[in-house]
Coordinates of C-alpha atoms (C1' of nucleotides) in Angstrom, one line a residue:
Chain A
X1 CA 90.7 69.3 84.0
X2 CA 90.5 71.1 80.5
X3 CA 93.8 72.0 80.5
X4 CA 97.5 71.3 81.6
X5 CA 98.2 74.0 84.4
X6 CA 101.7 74.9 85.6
X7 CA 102.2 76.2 88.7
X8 CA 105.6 77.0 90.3
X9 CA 105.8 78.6 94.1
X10 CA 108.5 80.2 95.0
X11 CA 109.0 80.5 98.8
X12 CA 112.2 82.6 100.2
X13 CA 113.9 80.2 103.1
X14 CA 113.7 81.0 106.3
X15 CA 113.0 84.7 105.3
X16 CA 113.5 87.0 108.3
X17 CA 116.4 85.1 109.1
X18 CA 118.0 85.2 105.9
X19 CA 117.6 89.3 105.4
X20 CA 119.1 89.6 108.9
X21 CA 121.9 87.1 107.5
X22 CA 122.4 89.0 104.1
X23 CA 123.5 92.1 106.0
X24 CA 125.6 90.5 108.9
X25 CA 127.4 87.5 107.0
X26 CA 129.3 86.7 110.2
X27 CA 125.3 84.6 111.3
X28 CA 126.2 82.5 108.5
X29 CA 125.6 79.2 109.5
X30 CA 124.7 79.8 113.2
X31 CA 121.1 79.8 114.9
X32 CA 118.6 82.9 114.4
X33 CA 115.3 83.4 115.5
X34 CA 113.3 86.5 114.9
X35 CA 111.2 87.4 117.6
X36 CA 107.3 89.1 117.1
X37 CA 106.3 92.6 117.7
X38 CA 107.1 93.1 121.7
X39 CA 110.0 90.8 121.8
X40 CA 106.8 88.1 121.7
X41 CA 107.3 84.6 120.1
X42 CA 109.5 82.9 118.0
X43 CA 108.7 83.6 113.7
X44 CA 111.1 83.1 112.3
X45 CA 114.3 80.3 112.6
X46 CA 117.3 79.4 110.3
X47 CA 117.5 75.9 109.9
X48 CA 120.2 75.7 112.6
X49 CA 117.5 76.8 114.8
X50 CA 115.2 74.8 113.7
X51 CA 117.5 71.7 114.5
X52 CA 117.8 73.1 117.7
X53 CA 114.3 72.0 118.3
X54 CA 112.8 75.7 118.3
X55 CA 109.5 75.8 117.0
X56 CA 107.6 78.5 115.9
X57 CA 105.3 80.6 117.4
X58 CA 106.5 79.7 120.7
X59 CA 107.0 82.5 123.2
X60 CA 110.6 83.7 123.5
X61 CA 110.4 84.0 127.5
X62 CA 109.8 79.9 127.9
X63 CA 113.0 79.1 125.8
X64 CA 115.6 81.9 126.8
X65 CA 117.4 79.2 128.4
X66 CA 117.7 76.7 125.2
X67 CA 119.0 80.4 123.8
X68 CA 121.2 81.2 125.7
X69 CA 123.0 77.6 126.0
X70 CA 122.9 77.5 122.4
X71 CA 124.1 81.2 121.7
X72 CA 121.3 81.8 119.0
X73 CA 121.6 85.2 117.7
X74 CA 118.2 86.8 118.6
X75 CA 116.6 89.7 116.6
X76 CA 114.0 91.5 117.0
X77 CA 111.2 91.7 113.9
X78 CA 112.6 94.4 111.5
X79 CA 109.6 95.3 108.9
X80 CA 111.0 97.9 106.6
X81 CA 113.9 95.8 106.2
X82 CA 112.0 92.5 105.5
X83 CA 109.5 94.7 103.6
X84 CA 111.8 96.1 101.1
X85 CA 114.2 93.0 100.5
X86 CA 110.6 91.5 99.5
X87 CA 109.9 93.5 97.2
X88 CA 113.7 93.0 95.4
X89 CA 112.7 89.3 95.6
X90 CA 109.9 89.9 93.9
X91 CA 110.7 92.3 91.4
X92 CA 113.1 89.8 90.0
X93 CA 111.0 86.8 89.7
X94 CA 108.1 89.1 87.7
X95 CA 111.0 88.6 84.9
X96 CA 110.8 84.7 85.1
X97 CA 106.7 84.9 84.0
X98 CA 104.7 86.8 82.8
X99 CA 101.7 86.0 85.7
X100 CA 102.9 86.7 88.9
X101 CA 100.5 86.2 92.4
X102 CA 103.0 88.0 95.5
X103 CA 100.9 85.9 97.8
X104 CA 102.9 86.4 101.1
X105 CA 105.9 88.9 102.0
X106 CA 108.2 85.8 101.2
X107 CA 106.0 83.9 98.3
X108 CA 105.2 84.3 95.0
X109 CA 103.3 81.7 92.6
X110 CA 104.3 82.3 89.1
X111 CA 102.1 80.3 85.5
X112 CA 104.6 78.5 84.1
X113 CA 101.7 77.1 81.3
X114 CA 102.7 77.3 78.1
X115 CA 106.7 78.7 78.3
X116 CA 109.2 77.6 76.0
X117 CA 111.8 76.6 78.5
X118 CA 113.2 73.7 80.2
X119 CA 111.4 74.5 83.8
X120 CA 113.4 73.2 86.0
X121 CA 116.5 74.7 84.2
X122 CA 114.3 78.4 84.0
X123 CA 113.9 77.9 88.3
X124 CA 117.2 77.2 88.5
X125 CA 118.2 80.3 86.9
X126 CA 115.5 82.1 89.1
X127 CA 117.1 80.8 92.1
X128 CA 120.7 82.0 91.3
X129 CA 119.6 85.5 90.3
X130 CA 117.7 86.1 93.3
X131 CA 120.7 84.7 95.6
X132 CA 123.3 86.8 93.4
X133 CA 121.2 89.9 93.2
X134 CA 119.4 89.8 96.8
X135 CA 121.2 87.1 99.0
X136 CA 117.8 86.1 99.9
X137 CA 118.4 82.0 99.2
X138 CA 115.1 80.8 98.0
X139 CA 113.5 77.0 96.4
X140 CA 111.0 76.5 93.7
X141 CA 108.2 73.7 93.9
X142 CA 106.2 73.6 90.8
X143 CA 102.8 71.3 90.2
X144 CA 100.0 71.1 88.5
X145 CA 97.9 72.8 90.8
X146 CA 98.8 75.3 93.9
X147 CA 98.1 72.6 96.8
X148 CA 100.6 70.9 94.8
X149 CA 103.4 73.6 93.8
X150 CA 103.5 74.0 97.6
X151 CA 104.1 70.2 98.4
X152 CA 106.4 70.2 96.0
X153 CA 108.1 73.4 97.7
X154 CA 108.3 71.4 100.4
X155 CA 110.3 68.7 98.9
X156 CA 112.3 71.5 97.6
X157 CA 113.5 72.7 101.1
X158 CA 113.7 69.0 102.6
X159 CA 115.6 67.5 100.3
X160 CA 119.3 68.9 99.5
X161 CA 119.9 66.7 95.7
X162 CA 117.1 68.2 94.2
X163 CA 119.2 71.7 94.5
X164 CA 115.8 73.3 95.4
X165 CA 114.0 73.4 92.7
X166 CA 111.7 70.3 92.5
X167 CA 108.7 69.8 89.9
X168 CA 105.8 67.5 91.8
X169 CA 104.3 66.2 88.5
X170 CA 107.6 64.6 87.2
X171 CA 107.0 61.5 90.0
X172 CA 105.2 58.3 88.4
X173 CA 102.8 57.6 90.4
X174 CA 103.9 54.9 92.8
X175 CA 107.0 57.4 93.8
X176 CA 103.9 59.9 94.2
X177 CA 102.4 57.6 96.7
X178 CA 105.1 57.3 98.7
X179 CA 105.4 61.0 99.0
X180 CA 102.0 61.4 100.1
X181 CA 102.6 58.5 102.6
X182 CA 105.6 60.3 104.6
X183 CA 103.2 64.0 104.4
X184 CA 100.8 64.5 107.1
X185 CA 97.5 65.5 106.1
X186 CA 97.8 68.7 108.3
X187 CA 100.8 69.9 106.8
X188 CA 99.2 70.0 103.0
X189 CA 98.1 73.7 102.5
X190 CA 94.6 74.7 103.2
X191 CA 94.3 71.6 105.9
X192 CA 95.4 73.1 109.7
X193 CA 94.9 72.1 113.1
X194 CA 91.4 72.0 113.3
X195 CA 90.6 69.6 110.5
X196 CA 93.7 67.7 110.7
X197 CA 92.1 66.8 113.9
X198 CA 88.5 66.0 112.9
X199 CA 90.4 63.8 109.6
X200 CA 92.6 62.0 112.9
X201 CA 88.7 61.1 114.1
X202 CA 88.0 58.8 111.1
X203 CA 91.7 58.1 110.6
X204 CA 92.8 59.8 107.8
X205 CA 96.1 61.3 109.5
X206 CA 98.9 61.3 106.3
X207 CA 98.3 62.7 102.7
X208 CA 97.9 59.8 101.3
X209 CA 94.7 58.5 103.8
X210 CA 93.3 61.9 103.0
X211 CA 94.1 60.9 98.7
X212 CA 92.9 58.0 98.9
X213 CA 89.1 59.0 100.9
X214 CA 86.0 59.7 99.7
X215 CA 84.7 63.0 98.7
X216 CA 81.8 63.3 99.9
X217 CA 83.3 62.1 103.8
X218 CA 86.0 65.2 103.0
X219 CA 83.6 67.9 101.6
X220 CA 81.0 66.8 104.9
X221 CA 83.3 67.2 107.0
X222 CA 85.3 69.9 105.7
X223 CA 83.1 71.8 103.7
X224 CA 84.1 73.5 100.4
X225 CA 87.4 74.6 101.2
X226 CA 88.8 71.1 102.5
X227 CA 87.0 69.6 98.6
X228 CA 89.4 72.2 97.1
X229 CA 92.3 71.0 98.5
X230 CA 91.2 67.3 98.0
X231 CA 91.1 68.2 94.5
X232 CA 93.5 70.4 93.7
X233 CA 95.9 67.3 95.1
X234 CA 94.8 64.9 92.6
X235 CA 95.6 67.4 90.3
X236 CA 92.6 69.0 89.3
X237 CA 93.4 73.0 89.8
X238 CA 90.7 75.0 91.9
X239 CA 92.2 77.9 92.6
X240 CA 93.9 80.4 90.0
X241 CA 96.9 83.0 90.3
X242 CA 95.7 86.4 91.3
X243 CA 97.6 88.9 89.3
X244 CA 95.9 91.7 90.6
X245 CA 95.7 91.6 94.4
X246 CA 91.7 92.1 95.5
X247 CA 90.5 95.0 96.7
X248 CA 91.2 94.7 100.6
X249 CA 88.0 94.4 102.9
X250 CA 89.2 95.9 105.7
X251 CA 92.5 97.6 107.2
X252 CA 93.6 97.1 111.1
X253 CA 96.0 98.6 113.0
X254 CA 96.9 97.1 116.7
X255 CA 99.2 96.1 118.9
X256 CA 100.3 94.2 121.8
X257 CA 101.4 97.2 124.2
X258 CA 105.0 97.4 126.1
X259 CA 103.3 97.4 128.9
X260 CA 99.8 96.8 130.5
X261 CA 97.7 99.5 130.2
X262 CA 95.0 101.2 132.7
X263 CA 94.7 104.9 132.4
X264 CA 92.7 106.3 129.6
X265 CA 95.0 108.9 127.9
X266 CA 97.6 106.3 127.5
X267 CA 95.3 103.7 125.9
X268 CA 94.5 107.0 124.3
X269 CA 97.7 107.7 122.7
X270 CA 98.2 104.4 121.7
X271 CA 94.5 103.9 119.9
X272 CA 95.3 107.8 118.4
X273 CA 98.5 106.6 116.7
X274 CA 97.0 103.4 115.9
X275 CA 94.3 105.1 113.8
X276 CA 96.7 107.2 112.3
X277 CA 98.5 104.2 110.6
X278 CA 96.0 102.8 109.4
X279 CA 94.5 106.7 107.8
X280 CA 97.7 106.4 106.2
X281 CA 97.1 102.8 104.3
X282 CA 94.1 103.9 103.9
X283 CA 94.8 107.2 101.9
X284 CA 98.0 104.8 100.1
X285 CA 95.5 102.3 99.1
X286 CA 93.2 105.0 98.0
X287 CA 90.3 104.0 100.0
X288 CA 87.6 105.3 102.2
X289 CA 85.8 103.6 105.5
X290 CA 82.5 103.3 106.1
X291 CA 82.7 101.6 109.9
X292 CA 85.6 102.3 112.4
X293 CA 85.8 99.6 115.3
X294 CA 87.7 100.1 118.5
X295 CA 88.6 97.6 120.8
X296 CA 90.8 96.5 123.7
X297 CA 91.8 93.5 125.5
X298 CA 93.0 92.4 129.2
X299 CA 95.8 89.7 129.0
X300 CA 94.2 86.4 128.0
X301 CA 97.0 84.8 129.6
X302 CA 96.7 86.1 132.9
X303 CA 93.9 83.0 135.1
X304 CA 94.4 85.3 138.0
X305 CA 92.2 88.1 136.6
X306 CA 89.3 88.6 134.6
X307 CA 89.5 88.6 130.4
X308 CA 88.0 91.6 129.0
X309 CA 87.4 92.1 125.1
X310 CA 85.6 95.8 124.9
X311 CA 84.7 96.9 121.7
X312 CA 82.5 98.8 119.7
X313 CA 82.0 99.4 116.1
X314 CA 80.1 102.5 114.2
X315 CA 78.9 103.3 110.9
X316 CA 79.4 106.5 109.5
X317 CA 76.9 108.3 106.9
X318 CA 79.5 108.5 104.5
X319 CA 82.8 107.1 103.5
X320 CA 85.6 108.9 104.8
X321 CA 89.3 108.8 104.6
X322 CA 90.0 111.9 106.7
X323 CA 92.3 111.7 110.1
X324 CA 90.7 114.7 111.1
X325 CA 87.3 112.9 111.6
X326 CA 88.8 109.3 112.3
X327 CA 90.8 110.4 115.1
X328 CA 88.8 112.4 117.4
X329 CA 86.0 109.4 116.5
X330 CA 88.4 106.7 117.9
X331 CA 88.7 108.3 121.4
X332 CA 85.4 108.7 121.3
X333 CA 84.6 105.1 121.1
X334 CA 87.4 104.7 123.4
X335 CA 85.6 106.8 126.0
X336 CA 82.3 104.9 125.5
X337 CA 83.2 101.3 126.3
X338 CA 86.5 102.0 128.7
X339 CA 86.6 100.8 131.8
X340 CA 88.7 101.6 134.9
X341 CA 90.5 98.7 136.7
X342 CA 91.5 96.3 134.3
X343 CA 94.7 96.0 133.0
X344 CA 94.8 96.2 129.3
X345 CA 97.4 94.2 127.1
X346 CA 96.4 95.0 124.1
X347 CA 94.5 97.6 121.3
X348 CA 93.6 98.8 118.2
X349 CA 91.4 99.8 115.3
X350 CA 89.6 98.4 112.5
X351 CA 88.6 100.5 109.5
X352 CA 85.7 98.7 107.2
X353 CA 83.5 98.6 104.7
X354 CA 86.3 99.9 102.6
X355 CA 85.5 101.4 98.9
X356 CA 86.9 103.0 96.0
X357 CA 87.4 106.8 97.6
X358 CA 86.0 108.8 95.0
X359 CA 85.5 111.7 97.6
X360 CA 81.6 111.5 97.0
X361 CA 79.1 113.9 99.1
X362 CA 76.6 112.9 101.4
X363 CA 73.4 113.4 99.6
X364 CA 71.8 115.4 103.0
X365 CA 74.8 117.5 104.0
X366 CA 74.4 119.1 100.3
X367 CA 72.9 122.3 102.4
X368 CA 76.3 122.7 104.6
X369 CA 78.4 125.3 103.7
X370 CA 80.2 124.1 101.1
X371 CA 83.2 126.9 101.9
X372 CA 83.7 125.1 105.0
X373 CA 83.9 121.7 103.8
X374 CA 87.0 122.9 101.3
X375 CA 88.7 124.7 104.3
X376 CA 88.7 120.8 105.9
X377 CA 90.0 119.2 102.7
X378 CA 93.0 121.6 102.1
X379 CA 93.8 121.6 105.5
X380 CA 93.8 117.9 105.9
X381 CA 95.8 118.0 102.3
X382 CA 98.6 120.5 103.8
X383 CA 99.1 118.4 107.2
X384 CA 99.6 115.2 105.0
X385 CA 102.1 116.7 102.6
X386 CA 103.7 118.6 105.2
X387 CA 103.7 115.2 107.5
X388 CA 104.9 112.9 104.1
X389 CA 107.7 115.7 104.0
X390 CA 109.0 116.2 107.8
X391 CA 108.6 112.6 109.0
X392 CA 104.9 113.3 111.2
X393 CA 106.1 116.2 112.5
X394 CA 102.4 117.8 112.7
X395 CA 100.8 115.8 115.4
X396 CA 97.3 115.5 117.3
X397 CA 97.8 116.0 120.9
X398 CA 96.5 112.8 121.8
X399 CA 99.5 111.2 120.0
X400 CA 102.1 112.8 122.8
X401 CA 101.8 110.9 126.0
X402 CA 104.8 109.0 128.2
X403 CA 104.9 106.6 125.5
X404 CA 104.1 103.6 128.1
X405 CA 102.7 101.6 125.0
X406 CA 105.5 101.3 122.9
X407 CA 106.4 97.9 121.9
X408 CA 109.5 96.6 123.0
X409 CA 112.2 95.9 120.4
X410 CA 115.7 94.8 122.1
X411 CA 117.2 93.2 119.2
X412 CA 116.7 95.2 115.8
X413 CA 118.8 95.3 113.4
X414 CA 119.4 98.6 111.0
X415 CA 116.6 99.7 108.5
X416 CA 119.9 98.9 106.2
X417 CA 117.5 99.6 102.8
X418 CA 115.1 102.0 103.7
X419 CA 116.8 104.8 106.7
X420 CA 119.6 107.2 105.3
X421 CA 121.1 107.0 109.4
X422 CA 121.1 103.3 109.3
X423 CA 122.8 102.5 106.5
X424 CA 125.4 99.8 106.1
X425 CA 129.0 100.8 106.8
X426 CA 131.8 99.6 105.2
Chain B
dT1 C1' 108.0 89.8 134.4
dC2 C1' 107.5 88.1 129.5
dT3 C1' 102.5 84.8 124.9
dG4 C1' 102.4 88.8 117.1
dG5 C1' 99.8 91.2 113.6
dG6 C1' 97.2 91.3 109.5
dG7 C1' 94.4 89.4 106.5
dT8 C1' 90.5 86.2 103.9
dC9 C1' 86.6 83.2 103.5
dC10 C1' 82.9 80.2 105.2
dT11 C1' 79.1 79.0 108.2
dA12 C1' 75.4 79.3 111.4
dG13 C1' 71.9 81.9 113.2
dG14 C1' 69.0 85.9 113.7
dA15 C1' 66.1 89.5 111.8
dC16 C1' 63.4 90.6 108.3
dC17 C1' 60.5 90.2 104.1
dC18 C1' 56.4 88.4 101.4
Chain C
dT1 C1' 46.2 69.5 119.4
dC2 C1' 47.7 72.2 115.6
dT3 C1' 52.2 77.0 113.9
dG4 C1' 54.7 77.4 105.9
dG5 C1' 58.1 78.0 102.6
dG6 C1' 61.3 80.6 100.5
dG7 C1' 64.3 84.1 100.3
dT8 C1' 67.9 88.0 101.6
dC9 C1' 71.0 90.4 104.4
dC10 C1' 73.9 91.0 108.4
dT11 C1' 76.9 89.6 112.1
dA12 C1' 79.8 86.8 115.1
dG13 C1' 82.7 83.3 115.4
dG14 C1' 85.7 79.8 113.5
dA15 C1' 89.2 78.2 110.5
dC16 C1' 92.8 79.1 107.7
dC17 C1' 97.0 81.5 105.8
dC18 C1' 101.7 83.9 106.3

DNA sequence: TCTGGGGTCCTAGGACCC
DNA sequence: TCTGGGGTCCTAGGACCC
């Protein structure tokens, strides 16, 4: 290590939960769970949800029961909502450093290297504002390294004396051990199911087995990413903030549909408005795609009938960021690997191969009428500023069907921040 | 009846080249 | 009987994250 790295991560506390909480203060200290799109599983919990023995991911159908007996107050996911109290969060903890990493909706790493404050006084500060300004409660774990900020975070949330802030590095060594003692190895970040379960084979199960192993065992059996981990945790830092967020790779839109699909022109509809989504990020991210994929799936669930996964992916001669193309190419793709008969649970789109979109011309289509070509730009330009200005108003007619896909959504709360209708009353 | 969505990176294997 | 060595690029699948 050539030099002392500061790391803090701060993670907002049961997130979902707490923006539904900050605008309905009567859920104060009762049981939420926020359910995925369709009404699916269980991801999100306040702690008295958590203590109820709820665990996440799980679907919400096999514990309605537990709900119901419990009276946990169920939501439905709320995205704008979650969306825009994130980006409050975040705006105010930019103020705190002046390196900021928005890794998740609900974390941020901030560089503490090198500021001329008492930290843990400076996060405790943080964490007021952002309660008093937001009502978003968060905690602050702060290491030497990432893998170790987020330990640290977790010792934050666990424990209610350190008044959730909590700085890793501060431990001497032997209180360290103990830590890693009473952490399993799956539960450090970077180390999931899979390898927590290979490290169980040669009986490395808590932190501290997986500390005290041999690199070599760890990077064979792991490969590069588990080495990372093993030294980032011994306080050697591997992996740096990211100010600036990489250029994305690809952009997908699906869904999990409100009901099983069969008949073309509603996996139609669906897979139209799917593409359009993701146009849109597309065009907001200023990018163009090279490859479009299209697929669908039956109900893996389901042992009584057959799985399906049909896809197919093409390339296009030239990047392209234009609905007007994209659309009409999805139901084509659609039409090519359909298949009557199955019942399908699930679809969407993958754009890829994304780039810069520096609206470049194909080299061979110089020869095209070139009048023609401008006619499609400022038409696709008009339709986007008319459709950014009157809510989608101009529409293909693929994207007006009976609506059969639409995922269900029993629980939502108000778009409070973001929908002049759903605003808070008072 | 009912089981999320959106990402990234790594690795192994195939196709291809000289 | 016997079938190189070294490299790139692409893709699919796996693992991980929230």
């Amino acid at each position: 290590m050539t030099k002392n790295n500061k790391f803090a991560l701060i993670d907002c506390n049961n997130f979902y939960a707490s923006c539904e909480r900050v605008f309905e203060p009567k859920l104060e200290g009762k049981p939420i769970v926020v359910l995925s799109n369709n009404d699916g599983c269980i991801v999100a919990r306040s702690n008295e949800a958590k203590a109820l023995g709820i665990k996440m991911g799980v679907p919400y159908f096999q514990i309605k029961n537990l709900i119901l007996q419990n009276d946990v107050v169920v939501r439905s996911s709320n995205y704008p909502l979650y969306g825009d109290m994130s980006s409050r969060v975040m705006r105010i903890i930019a103020q705190y450093s002046p390196i900021q990493e928005i890794y998740s909706i609900d974390e941020s790493f901030i560089d503490l290297e090198g500021l001329p404050f008492d930290l843990v006084t400076h996060m405790q500060s943080l964490r007021r504002q952002v309660r008093c300004w937001t009502g978003v409660p968060v905690c602050v774990g702060m290491g030497s390294t990432k893998v170790l900020a987020k330990l640290a975070n977790r010792i934050a949330k666990k424990y209610p004396k350190f008044n959730g802030v909590f700085d890793i590095d501060a431990l001497p060594y032997q209180r360290y051990k103990r830590l890693l003692r009473s952490v399993e190895v799956g539960d450090l970040w970077g180390i999931g199911r899979q390898s927590a379960k290979k490290l169980s084979r040669i009986n490395i199960n808590s932190s501290y087995d997986f500390y005290k192993a041999d690199i070599g065992i760890i990077e064979t059996l792991l490969g590069v990413n588990g080495k990372r981990v093993y030294q980032e945790l011994r306080g050697h830092s591997c992996v740096s903030i990211e100010c600036i967020p990489p250029t994305r790779q690809q952009i997908v839109s699906s869904r999990s549909f409100g009901a099983d699909l069969t008949d073309f022109d509603e996996l139609n509809q669906a897979l139209t408005i799917l593409t359009r989504r993701a146009v849109n990020k597309l065009n907001n991210h200023k990018l163009a795609a090279t490859t479009l994929t299209v697929f669908i799936y039956t109900n893996p669930h389901k042992k009584d009938k057959p799985c399906v996964h049909l896809s197919k992916t093409v390339g296009m001669t030239t990047a392209t960021q234009d609905e007007s193309l994209l659309i009409p190419l999805t139901a084509k793709i659609l039409k090519l690997i359909y298949e009557p008969g199955h019942s399908f649970y699930k679809g969407g789109i993958v754009l890829g191969n994304l780039s810069k979109n520096y609206r470049q011309q194909d080299l061979f289509s110089m020869n095209q009428n070139s009048q023609s070509k401008a006619d499609n730009y400022s038409k696709f330009n008009a339709i986007q500023s008319i459709n950014r200005r009157f809510n989608e108003s101009v529409k293909y007619a693929s994207e007006v069907g009976n609506d059969m896909w639409q995922s269900r959504a029993d629980f939502r709360s108000n778009r409070y921040t973001t929908s002049w209708n759903e605003l808070l009353l008072v």
